[in-house]
Coordinates of C-alpha atoms in Angstrom, one line a residue:
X1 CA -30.0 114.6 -81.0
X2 CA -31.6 116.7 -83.7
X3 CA -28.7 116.7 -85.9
X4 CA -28.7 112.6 -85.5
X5 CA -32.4 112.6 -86.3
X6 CA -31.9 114.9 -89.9
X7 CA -29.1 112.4 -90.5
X8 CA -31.3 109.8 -89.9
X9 CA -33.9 111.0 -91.9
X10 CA -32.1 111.7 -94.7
X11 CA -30.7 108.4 -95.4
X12 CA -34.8 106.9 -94.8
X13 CA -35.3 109.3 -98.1
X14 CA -32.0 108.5 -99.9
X15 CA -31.3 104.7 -98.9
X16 CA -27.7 105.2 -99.5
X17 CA -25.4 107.0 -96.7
X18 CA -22.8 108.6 -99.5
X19 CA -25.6 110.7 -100.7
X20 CA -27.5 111.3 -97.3
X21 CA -24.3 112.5 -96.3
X22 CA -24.3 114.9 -99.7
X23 CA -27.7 115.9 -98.1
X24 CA -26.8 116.7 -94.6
X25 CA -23.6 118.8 -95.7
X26 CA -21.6 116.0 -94.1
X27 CA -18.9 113.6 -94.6
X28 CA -20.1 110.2 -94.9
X29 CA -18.0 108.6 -91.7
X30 CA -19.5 111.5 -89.8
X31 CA -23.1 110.8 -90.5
X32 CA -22.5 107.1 -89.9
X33 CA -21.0 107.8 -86.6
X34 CA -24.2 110.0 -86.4
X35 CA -26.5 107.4 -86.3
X36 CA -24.5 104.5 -84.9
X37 CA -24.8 106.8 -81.9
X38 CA -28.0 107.1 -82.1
X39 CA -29.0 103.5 -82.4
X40 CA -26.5 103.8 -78.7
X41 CA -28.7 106.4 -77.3
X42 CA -32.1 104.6 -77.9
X43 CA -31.0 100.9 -77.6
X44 CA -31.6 99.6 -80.9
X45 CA -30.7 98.8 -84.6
X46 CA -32.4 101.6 -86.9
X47 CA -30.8 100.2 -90.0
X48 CA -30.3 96.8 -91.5
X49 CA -26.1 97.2 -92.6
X50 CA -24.1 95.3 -95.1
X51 CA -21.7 96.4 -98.0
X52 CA -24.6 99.3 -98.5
X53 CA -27.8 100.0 -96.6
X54 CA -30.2 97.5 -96.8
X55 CA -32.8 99.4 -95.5
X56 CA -34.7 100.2 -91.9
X57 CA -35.2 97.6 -88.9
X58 CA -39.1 97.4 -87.9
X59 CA -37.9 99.6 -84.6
X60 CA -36.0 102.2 -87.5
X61 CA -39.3 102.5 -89.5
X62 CA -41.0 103.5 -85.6
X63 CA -38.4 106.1 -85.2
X64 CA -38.9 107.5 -88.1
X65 CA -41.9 108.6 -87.8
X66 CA -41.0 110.3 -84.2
X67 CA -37.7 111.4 -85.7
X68 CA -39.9 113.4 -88.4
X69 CA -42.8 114.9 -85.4
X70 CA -39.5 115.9 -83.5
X71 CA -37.2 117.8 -87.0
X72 CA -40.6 119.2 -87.6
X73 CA -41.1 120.5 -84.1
X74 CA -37.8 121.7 -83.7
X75 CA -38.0 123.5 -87.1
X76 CA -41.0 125.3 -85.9
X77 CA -39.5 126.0 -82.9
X78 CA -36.6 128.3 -84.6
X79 CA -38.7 129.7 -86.9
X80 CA -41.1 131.1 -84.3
X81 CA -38.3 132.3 -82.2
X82 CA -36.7 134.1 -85.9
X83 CA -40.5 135.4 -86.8
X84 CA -40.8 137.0 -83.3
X85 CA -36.9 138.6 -84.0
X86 CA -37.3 140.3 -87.4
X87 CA -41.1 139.2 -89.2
X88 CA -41.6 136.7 -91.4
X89 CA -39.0 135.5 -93.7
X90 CA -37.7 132.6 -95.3
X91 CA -38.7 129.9 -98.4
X92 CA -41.7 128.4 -98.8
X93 CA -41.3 125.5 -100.8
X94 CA -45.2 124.2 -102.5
X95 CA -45.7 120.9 -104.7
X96 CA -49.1 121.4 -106.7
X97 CA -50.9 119.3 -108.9
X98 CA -50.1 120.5 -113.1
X99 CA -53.8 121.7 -113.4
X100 CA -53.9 123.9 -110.1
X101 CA -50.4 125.4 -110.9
X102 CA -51.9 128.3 -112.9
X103 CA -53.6 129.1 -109.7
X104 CA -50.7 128.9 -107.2
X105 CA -50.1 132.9 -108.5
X106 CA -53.2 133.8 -106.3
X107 CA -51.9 132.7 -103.6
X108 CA -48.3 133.5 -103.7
X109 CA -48.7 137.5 -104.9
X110 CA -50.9 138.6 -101.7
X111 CA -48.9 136.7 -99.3
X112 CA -45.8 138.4 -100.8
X113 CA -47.0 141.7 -100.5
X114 CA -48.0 140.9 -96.9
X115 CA -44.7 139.0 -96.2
X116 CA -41.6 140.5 -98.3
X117 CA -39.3 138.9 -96.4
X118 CA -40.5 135.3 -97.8
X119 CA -39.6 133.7 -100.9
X120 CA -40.9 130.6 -102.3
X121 CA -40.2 127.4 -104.7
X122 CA -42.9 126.0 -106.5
X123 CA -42.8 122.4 -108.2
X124 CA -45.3 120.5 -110.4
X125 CA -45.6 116.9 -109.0
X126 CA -48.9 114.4 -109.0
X127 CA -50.9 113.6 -106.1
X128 CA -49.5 111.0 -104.9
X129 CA -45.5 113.0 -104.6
X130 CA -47.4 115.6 -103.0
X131 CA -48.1 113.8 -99.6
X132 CA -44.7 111.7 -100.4
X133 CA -42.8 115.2 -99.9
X134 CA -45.3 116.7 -97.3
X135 CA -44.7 113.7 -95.1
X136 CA -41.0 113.5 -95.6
X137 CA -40.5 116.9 -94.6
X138 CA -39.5 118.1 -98.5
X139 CA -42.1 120.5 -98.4
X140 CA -44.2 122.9 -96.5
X141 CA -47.7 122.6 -98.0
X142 CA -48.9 121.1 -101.1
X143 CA -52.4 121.8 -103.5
X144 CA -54.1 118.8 -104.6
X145 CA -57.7 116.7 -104.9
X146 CA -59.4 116.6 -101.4
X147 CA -62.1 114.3 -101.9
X148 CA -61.3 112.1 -104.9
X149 CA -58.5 109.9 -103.1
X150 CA -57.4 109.2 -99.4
X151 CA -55.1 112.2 -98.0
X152 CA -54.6 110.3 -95.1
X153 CA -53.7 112.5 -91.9
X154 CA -53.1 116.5 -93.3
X155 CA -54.4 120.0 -92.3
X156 CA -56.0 121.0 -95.7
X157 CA -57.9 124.3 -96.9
X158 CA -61.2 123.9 -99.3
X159 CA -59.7 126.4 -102.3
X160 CA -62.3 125.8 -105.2
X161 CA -64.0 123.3 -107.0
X162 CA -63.1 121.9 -110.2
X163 CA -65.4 121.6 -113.1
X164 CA -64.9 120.2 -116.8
X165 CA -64.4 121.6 -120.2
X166 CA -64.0 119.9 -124.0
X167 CA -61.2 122.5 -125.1
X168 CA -61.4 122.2 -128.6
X169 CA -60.6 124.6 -131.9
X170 CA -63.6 126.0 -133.8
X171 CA -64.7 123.7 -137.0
X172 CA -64.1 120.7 -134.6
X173 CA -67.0 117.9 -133.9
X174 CA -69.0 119.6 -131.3
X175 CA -67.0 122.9 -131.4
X176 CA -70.4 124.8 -131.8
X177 CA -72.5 123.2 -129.0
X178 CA -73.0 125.0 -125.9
X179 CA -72.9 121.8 -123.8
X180 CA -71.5 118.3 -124.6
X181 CA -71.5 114.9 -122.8
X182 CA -68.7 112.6 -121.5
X183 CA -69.7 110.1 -124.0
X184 CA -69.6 112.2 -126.9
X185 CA -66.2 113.7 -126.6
X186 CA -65.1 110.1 -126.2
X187 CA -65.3 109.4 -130.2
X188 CA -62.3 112.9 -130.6
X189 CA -58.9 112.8 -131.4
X190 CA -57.9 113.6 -127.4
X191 CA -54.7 114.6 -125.6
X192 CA -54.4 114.2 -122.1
X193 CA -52.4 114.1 -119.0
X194 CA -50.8 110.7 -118.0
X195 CA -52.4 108.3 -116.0
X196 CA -50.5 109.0 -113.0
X197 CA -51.8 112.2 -112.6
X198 CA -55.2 112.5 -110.8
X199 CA -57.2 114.9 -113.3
X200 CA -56.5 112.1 -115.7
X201 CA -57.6 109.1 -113.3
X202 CA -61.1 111.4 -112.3
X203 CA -61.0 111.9 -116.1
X204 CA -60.6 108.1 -117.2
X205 CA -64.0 107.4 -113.9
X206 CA -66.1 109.8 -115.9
X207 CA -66.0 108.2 -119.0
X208 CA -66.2 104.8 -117.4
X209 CA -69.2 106.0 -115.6
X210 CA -70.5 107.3 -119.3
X211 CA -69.7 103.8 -120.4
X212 CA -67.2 104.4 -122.8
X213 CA -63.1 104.5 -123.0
X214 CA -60.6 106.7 -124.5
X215 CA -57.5 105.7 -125.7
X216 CA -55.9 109.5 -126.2
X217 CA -53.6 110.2 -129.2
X218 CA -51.3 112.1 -127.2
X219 CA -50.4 112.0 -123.3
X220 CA -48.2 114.2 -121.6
X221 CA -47.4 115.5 -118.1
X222 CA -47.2 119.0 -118.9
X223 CA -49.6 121.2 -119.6
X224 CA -47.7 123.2 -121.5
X225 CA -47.2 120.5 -124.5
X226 CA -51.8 120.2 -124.0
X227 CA -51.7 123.4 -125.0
X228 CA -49.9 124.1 -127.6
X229 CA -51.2 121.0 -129.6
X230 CA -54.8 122.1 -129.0
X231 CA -53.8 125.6 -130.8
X232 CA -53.0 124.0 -133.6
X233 CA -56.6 123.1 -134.4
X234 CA -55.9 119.3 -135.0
X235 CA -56.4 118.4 -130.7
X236 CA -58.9 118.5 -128.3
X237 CA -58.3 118.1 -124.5
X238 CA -60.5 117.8 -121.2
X239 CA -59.5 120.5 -118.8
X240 CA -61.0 122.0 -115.7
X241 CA -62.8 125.5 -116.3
X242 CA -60.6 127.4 -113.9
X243 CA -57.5 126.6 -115.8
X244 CA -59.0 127.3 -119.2
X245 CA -60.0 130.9 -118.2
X246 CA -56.6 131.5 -116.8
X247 CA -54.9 131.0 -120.1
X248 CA -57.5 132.9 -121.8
X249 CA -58.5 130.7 -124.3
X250 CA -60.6 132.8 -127.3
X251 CA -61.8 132.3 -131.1
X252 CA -60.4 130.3 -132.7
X253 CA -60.7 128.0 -129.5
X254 CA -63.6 127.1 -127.8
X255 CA -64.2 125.8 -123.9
X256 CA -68.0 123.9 -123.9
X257 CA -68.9 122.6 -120.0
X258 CA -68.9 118.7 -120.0
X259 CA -72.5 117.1 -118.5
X260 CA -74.2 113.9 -118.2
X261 CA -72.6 113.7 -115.4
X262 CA -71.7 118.0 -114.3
X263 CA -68.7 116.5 -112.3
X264 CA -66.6 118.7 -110.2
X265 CA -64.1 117.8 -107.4
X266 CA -62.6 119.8 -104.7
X267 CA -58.8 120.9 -104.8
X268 CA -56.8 123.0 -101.8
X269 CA -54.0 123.5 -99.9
X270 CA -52.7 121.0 -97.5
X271 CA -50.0 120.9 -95.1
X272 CA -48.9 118.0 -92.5
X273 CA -51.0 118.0 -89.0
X274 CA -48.5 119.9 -86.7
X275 CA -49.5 121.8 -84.2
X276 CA -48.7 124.5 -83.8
X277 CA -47.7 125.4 -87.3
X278 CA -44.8 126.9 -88.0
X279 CA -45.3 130.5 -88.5
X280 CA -44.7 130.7 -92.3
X281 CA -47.0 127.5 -92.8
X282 CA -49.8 129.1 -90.6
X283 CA -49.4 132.2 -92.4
X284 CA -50.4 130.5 -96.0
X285 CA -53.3 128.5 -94.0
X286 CA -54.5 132.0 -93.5
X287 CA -53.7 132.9 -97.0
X288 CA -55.2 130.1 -98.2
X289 CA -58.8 130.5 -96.6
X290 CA -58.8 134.1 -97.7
X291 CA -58.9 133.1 -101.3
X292 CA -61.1 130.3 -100.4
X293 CA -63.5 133.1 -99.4
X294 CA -62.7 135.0 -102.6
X295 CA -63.4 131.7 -104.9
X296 CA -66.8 131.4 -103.5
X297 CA -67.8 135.0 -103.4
X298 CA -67.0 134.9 -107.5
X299 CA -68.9 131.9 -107.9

């Protein structure tokens, strides 16, 4: 049954049963005999069938969701009975949000240290693929905006607040202010994050709320390509503080605290509302409200 259910779960993520089967480490006929038995076992059509798949019945879409509490649970299961064997080992696979990847190294080192056995895999993805993979099983815990847009159902961790910087070289408008407002920095020559990231949506509500809109002159999804056009003196850029210290910014670039409004918004770890945990993903939730405790005793 739990083989049928990862079948069966994979082509819900793929929506095609040659590359589900790719997936699964299958052949194709065997993961269609997979779940034709068991649409037998349960008494109904998971999956809507013609010259390719079509997509899921309303009763597939219903199974789905137990097929994924079940995998999960069984996952757990076998992890807890390997933990209690030989310790903690494994991968941990994290999706984080591009402006709370710098940060993902404080969390990672200690746990290694405690855990040697574990390795992980960390991707950069935007919100909203952040609960896509938690809740298709793609990924054990995820670090994201808590209170800016709906989670929906997760077991998250309060890591630190986000606050907001004009990054910008010296000799720039405003570069020798010690604070500036949202509507000022609206009139510079800006490069920002694309709009489906979340730091640039809360970005693009600040400046609405300041009554003004920015049309940037450069957007990118990496933060990497920010950067390096704000060191060449011609850019500026909105970034949270947190990441700004991290890469050590310094003469001959400056990073002045944003007001009118002082907005900051909460990012942490979250991982899917399983109880109990599997021991791995429990063991970061403890990780994770360590640093929490560390981020607000260095506040």
């Amino acid at each position: 049954m739990i083989d049928k259910l990862e079948f069966f779960i994979a082509l819900a993520k793929e929506e095609h049963f040659g590359r589900a089967a790719e997936v699964c480490g299958v052949t194709q006929p065997t993961l269609s005999a997979g779940i034709k038995q068991l649409e037998e076992q349960l008494g109904v059509m998971l999956v809507l069938r013609g010259s390719r798949f079509q997509g899921l019945t309303p009763e597939g879409r219903q199974v789905l969701t137990w097929a994924r509490r079940i995998v999960g649970d069984s996952r757990t299961m076998r992890e807890e009975m390997r933990a209690a064997r030989h310790g903690l080992s494994g991968r941990i696979r994290i999706a984080a949000v591009p402006t709370a990847l710098a940060m993902v190294a404080r969390l990672t080192t200690p746990f290694r240290e405690k855990h040697p056995g574990v390795t992980f895999s960390v991707l950069s993805r935007t919100s909203i693929e952040v609960l896509s993979l938690l809740g298709n099983l793609d990924i054990d815990a995820g670090i994201t905006y808590l209170d800016n847009e709906p989670l929906g159902r997760v077991t998250s961790v309060p890591l630190y607040d986000e606050r907001y910087q004009l990054i910008t070289a010296v000799g720039n408008p405003y570069s020798d202010r010690d604070k500036v407002t949202w509507a000022e920095i609206s009139q510079l020559p800006l490069c920002l994050l694309t709009p489906d990231m979340q730091n640039r949506r809360i970005i693009d509500q600040h400046l609405a709320e300041a009554g003004v809109e920015v049309r940037p002159t450069l957007e990118s999804n990496s933060m990497i390509v920010l950067f390096s056009h704000i060191r060449t003196g011609k850019w500026s850029s909105i970034m949270p503080l947190n990441l700004a210290e991290t890469f050590g910014f310094s003469e001959p670039i400056r990073a002045i605290p944003i007001v009118e409004p002082d907005a900051s918004h909460t990012v942490g770890l979250v991982a899917a509302p399983r109880e109990p945990h599997t021991p791995l993903v429990q063991a970061l939730l403890d990780e994770a409200m360590a640093l929490a405790d560390d981020f607000r005793a260095h506040r």
